[in-house]
Every structure is written in structure tokens, then in C-alpha cells.
CSV table of C-alpha atoms in Angstrom, one decimal:
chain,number,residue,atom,x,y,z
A,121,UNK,CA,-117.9,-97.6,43.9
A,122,UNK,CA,-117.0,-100.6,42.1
A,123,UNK,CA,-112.7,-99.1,41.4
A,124,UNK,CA,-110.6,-102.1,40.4
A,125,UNK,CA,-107.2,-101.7,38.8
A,126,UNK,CA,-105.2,-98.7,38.7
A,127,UNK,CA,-107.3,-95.4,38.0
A,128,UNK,CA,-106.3,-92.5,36.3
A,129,UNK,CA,-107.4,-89.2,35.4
A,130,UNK,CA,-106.0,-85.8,33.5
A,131,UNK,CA,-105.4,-82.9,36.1
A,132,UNK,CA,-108.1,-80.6,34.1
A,133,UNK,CA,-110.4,-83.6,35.2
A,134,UNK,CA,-110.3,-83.1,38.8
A,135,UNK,CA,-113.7,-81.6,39.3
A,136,UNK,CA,-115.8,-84.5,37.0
A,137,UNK,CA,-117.2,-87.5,38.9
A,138,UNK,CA,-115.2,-90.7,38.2
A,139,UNK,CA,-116.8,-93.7,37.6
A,140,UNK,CA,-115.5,-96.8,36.6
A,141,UNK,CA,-116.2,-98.2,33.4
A,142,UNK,CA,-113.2,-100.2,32.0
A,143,UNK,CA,-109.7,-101.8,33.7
A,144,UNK,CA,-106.7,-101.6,31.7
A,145,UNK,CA,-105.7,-100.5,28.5
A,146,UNK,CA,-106.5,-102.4,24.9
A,147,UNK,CA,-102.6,-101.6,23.5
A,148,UNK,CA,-100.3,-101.7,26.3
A,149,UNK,CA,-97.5,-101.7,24.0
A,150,UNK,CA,-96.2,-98.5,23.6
A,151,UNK,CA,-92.7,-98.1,24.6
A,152,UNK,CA,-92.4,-96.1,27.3
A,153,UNK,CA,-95.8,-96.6,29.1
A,154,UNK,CA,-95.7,-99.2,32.0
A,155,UNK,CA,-99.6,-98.2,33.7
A,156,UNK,CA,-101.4,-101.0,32.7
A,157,UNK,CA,-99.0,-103.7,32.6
A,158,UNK,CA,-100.1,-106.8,34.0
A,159,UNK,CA,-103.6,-106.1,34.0
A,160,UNK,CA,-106.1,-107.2,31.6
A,161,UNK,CA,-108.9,-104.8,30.1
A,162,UNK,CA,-111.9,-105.4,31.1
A,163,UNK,CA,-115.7,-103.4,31.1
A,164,UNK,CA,-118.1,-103.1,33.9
A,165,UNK,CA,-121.3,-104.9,33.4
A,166,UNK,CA,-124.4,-102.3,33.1
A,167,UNK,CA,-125.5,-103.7,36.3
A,168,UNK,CA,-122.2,-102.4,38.1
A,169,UNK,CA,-122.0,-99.4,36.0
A,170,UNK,CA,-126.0,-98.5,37.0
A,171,UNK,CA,-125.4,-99.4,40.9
A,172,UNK,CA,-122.5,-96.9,40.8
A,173,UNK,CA,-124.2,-93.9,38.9
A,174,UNK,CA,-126.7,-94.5,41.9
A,175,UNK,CA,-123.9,-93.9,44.3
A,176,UNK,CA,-123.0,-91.1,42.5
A,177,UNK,CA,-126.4,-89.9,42.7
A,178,UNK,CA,-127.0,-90.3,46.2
A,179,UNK,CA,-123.5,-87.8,47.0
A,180,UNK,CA,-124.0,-85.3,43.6
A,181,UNK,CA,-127.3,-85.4,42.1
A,182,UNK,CA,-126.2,-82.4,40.6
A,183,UNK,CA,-122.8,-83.6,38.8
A,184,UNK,CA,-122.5,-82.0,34.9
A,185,UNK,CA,-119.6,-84.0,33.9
A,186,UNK,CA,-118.6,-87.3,34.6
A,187,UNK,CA,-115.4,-89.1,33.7
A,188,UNK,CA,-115.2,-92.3,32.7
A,189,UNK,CA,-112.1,-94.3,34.0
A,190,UNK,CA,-109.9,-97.0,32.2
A,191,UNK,CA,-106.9,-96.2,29.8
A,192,UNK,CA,-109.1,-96.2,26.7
A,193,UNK,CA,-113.0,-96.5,27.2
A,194,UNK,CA,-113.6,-94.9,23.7
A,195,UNK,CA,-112.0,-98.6,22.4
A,196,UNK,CA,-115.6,-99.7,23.1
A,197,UNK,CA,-117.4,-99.8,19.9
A,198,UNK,CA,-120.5,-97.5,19.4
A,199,UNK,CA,-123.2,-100.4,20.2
A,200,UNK,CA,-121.2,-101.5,22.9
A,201,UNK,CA,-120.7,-97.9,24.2
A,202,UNK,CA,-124.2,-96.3,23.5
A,203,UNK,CA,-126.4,-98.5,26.2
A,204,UNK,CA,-123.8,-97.1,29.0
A,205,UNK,CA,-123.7,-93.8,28.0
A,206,UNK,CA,-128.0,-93.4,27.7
A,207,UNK,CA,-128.2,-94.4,31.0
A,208,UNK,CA,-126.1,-91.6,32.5
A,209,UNK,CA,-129.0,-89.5,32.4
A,210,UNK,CA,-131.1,-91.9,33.7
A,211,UNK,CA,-129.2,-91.4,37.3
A,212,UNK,CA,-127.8,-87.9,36.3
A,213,UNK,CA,-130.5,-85.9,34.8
A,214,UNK,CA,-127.9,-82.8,35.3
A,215,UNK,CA,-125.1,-84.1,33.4
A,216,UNK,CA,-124.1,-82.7,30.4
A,217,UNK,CA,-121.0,-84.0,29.3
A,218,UNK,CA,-119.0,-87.4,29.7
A,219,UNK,CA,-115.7,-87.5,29.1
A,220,UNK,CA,-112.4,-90.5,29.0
A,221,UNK,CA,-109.4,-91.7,27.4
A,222,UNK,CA,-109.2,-92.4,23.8
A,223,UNK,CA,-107.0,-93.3,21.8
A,224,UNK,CA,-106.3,-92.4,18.1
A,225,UNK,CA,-106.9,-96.1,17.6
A,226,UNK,CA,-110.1,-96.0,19.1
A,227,UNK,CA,-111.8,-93.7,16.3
A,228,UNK,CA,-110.7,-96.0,13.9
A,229,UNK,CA,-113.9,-98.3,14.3
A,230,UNK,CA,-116.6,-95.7,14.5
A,231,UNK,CA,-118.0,-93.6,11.9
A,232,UNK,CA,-118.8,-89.9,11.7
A,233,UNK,CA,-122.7,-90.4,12.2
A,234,UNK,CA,-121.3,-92.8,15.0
A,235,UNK,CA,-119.7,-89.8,16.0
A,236,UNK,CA,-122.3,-87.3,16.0
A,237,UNK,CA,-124.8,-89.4,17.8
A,238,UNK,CA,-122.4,-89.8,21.0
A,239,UNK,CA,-121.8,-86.3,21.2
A,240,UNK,CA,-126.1,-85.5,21.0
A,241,UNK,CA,-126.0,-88.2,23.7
A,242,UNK,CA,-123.0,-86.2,25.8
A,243,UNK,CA,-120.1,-87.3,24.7
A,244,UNK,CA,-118.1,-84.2,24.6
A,245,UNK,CA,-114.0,-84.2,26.2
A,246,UNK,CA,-112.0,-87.2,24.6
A,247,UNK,CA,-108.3,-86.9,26.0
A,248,UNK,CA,-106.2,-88.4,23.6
A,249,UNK,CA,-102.4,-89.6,24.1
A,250,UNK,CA,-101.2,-88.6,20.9
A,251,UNK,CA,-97.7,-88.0,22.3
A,252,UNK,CA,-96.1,-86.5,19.3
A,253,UNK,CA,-97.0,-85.9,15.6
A,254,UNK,CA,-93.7,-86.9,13.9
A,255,UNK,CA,-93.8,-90.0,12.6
A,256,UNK,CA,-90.2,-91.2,13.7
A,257,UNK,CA,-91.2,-90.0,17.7
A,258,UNK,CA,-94.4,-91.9,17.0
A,259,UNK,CA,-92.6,-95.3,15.5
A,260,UNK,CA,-90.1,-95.1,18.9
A,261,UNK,CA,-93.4,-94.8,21.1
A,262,UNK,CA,-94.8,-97.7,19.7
A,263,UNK,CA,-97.9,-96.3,19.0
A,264,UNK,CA,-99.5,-97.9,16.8
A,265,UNK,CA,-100.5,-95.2,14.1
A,266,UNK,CA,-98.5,-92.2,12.7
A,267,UNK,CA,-99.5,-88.7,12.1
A,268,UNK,CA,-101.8,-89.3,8.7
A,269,UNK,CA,-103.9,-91.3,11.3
A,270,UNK,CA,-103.7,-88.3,14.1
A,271,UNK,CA,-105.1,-85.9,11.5
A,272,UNK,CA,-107.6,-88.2,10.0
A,273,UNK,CA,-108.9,-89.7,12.5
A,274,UNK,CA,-109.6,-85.9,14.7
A,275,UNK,CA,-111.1,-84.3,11.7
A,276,UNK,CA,-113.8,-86.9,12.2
A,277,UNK,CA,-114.0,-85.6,15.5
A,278,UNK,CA,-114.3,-82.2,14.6
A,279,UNK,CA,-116.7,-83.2,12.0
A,280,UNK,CA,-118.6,-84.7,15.0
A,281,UNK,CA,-118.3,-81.7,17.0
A,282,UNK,CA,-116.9,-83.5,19.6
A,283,UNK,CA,-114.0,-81.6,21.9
A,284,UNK,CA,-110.6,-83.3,22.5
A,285,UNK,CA,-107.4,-82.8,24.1
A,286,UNK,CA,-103.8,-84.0,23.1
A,287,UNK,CA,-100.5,-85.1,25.0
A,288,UNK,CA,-97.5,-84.1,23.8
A,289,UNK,CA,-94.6,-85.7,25.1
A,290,UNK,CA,-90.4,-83.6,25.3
A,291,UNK,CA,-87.9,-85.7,25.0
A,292,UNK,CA,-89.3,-89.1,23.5
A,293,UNK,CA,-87.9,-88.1,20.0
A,294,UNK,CA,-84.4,-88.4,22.2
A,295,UNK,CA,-81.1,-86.7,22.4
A,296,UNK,CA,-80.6,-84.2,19.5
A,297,UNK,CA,-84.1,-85.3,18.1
A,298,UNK,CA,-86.7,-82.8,19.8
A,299,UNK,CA,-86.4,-80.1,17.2
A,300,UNK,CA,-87.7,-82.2,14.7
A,301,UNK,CA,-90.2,-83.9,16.5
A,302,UNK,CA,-91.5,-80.5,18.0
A,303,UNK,CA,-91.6,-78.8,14.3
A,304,UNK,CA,-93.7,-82.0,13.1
A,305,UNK,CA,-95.8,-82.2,16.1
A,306,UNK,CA,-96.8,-78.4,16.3
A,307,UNK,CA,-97.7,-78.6,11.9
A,308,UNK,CA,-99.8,-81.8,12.4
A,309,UNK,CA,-101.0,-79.8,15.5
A,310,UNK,CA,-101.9,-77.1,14.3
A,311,UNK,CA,-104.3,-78.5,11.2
A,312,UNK,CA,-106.4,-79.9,14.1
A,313,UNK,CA,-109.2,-78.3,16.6
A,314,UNK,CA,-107.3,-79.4,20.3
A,315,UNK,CA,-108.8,-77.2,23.2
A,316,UNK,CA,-106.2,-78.3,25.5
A,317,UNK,CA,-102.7,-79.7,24.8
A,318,UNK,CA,-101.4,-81.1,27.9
A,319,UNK,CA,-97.3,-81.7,28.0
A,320,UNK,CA,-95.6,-84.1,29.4
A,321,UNK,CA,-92.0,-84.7,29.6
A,322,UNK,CA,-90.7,-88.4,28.9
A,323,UNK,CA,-89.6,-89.9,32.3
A,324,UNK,CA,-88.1,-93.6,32.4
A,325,UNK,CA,-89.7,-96.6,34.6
A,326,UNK,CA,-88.3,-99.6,34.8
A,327,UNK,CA,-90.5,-102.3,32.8
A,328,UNK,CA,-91.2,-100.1,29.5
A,329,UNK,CA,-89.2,-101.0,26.3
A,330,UNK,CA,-87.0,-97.4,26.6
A,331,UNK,CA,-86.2,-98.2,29.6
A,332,UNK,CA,-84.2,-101.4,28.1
A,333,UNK,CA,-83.4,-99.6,25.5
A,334,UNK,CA,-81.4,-96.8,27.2
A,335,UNK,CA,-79.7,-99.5,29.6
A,336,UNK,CA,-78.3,-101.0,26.1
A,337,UNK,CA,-77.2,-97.8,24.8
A,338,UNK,CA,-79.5,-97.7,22.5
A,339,UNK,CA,-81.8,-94.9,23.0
A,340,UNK,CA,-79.8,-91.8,24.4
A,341,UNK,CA,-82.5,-89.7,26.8
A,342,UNK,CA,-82.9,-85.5,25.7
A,343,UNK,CA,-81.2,-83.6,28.5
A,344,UNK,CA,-83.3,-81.6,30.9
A,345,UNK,CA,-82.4,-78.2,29.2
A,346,UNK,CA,-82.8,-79.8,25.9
A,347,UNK,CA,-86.9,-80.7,27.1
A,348,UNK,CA,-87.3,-77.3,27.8
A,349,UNK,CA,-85.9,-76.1,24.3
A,350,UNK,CA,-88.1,-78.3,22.5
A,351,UNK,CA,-91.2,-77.3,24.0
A,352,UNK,CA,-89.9,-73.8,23.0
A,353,UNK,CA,-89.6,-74.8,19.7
A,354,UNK,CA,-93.1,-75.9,19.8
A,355,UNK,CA,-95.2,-73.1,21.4
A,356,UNK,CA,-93.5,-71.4,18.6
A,357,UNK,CA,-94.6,-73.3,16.1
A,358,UNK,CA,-98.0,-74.2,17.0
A,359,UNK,CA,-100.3,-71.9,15.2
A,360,UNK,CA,-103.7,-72.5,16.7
A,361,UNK,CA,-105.6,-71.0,19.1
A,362,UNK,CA,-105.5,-73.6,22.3
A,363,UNK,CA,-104.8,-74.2,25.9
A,364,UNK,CA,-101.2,-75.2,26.7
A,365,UNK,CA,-101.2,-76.9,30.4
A,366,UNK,CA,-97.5,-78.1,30.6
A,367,UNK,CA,-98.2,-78.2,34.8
A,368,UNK,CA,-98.2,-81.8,35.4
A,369,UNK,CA,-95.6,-83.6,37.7
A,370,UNK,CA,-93.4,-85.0,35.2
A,371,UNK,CA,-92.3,-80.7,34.2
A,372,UNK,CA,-89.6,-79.8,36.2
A,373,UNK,CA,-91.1,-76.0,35.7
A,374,UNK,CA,-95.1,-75.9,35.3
A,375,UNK,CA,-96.7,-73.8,32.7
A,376,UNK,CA,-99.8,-72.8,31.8
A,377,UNK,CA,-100.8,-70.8,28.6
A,378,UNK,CA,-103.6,-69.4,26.1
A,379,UNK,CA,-102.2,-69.6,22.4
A,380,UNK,CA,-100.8,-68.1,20.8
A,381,UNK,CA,-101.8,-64.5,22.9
A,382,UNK,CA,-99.6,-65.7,25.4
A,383,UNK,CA,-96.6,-67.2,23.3
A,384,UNK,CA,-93.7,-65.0,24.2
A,385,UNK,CA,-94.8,-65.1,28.0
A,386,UNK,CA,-94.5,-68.9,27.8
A,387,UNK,CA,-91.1,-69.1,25.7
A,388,UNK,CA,-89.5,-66.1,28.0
A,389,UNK,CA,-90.9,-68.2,31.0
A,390,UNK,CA,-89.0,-71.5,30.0
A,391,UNK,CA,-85.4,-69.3,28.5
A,392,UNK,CA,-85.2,-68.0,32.1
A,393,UNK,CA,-85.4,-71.6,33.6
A,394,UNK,CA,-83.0,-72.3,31.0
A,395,UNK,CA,-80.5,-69.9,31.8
A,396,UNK,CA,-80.7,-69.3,35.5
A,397,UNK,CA,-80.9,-74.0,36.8
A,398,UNK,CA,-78.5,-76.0,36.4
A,399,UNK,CA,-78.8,-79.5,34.5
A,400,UNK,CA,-78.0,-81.3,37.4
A,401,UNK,CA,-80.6,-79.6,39.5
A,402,UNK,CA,-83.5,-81.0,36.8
A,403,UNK,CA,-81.6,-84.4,35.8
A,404,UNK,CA,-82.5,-84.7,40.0
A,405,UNK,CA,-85.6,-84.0,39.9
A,406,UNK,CA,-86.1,-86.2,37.0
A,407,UNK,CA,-84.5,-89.1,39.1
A,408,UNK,CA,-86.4,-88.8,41.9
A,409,UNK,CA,-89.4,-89.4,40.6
A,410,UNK,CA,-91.1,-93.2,41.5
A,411,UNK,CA,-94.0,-92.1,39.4
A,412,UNK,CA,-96.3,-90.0,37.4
């Protein structure tokens, strides 16, 4: 397999076949991301793209989902896309769904009937970084679009019928901030379709812009116990049906949960974290971690 750059995949893509399709990430400015720094974007030729859906072939001729690697594939626009994802079932006859990285910037250049015609050829599983949905959080994150754009931009996905997941992100709104950002996430939230909305909680590497910014005094981090409160604040106020998977490695305690059926479980699960660890125990954790 052609692999060059760093690759990267969601944990609820662990049993889809990776295959490389873009390097890097289109953006690479948002404030507290440091993945892709240093390293160009770039697309596989369909040459290299068809000489590795022949590898795949060879080991899973049976594969049913494939993920496509790079920090944003979907930043491809639809003629540049479509050839690469027709040929999928030329290798894969199997397969019926391809999924990647978007971003909310990414929808911006395709149309709905653009839309539609990538999901009747298998696009179905977008994971989108939207990290927030308060506009202030989203300003701080750099992110290039605020939450008009998050709700605009899915409803053409859901117009599409096309399935996505989100990221939210506790802490990045900052000390004293998460109650706001986690009321304005969970309303933009919940006028959306998300089947999954995977949580992270903001950790600080040297080389991103908040890193910087808290070495200046100028962005104060949420405590540990004030991450957990937030994401409290929004299972509560997320009123949608969906999948919360707050397991990754950056959660000092990792949750999994069906909306809203299992909303107190969730919320109970966190207070008792809350009451029963010390800050100092998470703040550790935090601290010890090189990477995500």
C-alpha cells in the first residue's frame, strides 16, 4: 500500500479497509490541531489508487466499507472525486459504502445533486470535525466557518441522504466558557441528523496556536472536572436521537451512549467521576499524554 504521511482514522473506523487517497490536510490552520503540520496535501494518482484497491482485493475481496485516508478527502471536488470513487467497485464488487474526513468546508463546493449522486455511487459515512457549534469556541478554533455554515452545509447532507458523524470538542471554549459553548453546540446539534457524535477533550501540543496562547496567558485551559461538567451540560441538552462515543484517548473516563434513552446513565456516569477523582489525578493524565 502506497501510506505516505501520517494516517489517521476514527475508532468506529477500525473494521473498514484503509486506503490512501490524500496526504495532509487543505486548512491546517485551526488553532489547536498540529497533525498535519509540515506536510503538504496531496492526492494519489488513479494509477496508485487502482494498484492499491488491487492489494486490497487480493487480502479482502469481500471488504463492505472502505475508508479513505487524508485529513479531508471530501475537499476533492465532485469531478475530481467521482473517477476514484467508480472505480471502488471495479476492485470491490462487495463494497457498499466509502467513507473519510470532511470538513464543513468541504461541502461548500458541491451541490445537493452533487450530493446525491456520491451517495448512489457509495458514499455514505462523512466524519466531520465540527468541534463545537458556538460561534465564539468556533472563532478560537480557527475554523474557518461558524455554526450557520455547520447547519447549512449538513442539511445538504441530509438532503443527500448521506450519513455523518461530528466531533465535539470540552474544553476549547476555555476556563469558565464550556457552559456556553456546550448549550450552543447541543441546539445547533440537535437541528441536525448526526448518527454518531464522537467527543474529544481539548489536549495542548506544542506547535498549535493555543499552545502559544496559553504560554502567554492568554487562553486559560477548562479544568479537568470542568470537561466533564460541560459534556454534562451537553448530553443534557442535546435533543436528538444519536450515538454518543466519548471513548477516545484524549477522555480521562470513556463513555459510550444511545440518546437520549440512555441520558441519565451517561450524566450519573460522569457526576460520579466527578465527585469520587481528584483534579490532580486527571490534570495527570492530561499531561502525560505525547499524543492523540
Amino acid at each position: 500500500m502506497d501510506f505516505t504521511g501520517r494516517t489517521w482514522r476514527p475508532p468506529y473506523e477500525a473494521d473498514s479497509c484503509i486506503i490512501p487517497l490524500t496526504t495532509g490536510c487543505t486548512y491546517r490552520r485551526c488553532s489547536f490541531c498540529n497533525l498535519y503540520h509540515g506536510e503538504a496535501f496531496g492526492v494519489a494518482s488513479l494509477a496508485e489508487f487502482e494498484r492499491n484497491l488491487e492489494e486490497i482485493k487480493g487480502y479482502q475481496p469481500g471488504a463492505r466499507r472502505i475508508f479513505l485516508t487524508g485529513a479531508n478527502p471530501f475537499a476533492l471536488s465532485y469531478e475530481k472525486l467521482k473517477p476514484y470513487i467508480l472505480t471502488v467497485r471495479d476492485y470491490l464488487i462487495k463494497c457498499q459504502s466509502i467513507a473519510m474526513f470532511a470538513s464543513i468546508r468541504d461541502i461548500r463546493n458541491k451541490e445537493v445533486w452533487q450530493l446525491r449522486k456520491l451517495r448512489a455511487m457509495g458514499v455514505n459515512g462523512l466524519s466531520i470535525g465540527t468541534e463545537s457549534g458556538d460561534d465564539d469556541t468556533l472563532k478560537l478554533a480557527n475554523k474557518g466557518y461558524d455554526a450557520q455554515d455547520i447547519l447549512e452545509q449538513c442539511r445538504k447532507l441530509d438532503e443527500a441522504g448521506i450519513e455523518y458523524y461530528f466531533v465535539y470538542m470540552t474544553g476549547l471554549a476555555g476556563h469558565e466558557n464550556g457552559y456556553r459553548n456546550a448549550v450552543n453546540s447541543a441546539r445547533v446539534f440537535s437541528r441536525l441528523n448526526p448518527y454518531f457524535i464522537s467527543v474529544d477533550s481539548l489536549t495542548l501540543f506544542e506547535g498549535t496556536k493555543l499552545y502559544e496562547l496559553e504560554k502567554e496567558g492568554e487562553f486559560i485551559p477548562a479544568g479537568e472536572k470542568e470537561r466533564l461538567e460541560e459534556l454534562q451540560i451537553f448530553v443534557r441538552n442535546l435533543q436528538i436521537r444519536t450515538h454518543l462515543l466519548a471513548n477516545t484517548k484524549s477522555n480521562f473516563v470513556p463513555l459510550t451512549a444511545y440518546l437520549p434513552k440512555e441520558r441519565e446513565k451517561v450524566i450519573a456516569e460522569l457526576q460520579y467521576v466527578i465527585d469520587t477523582v481528584s483534579e490532580d489525578e486527571m490534570l495527570a493524565y492530561r499531561k502525560n499524554m505525547d499524543s492523540l
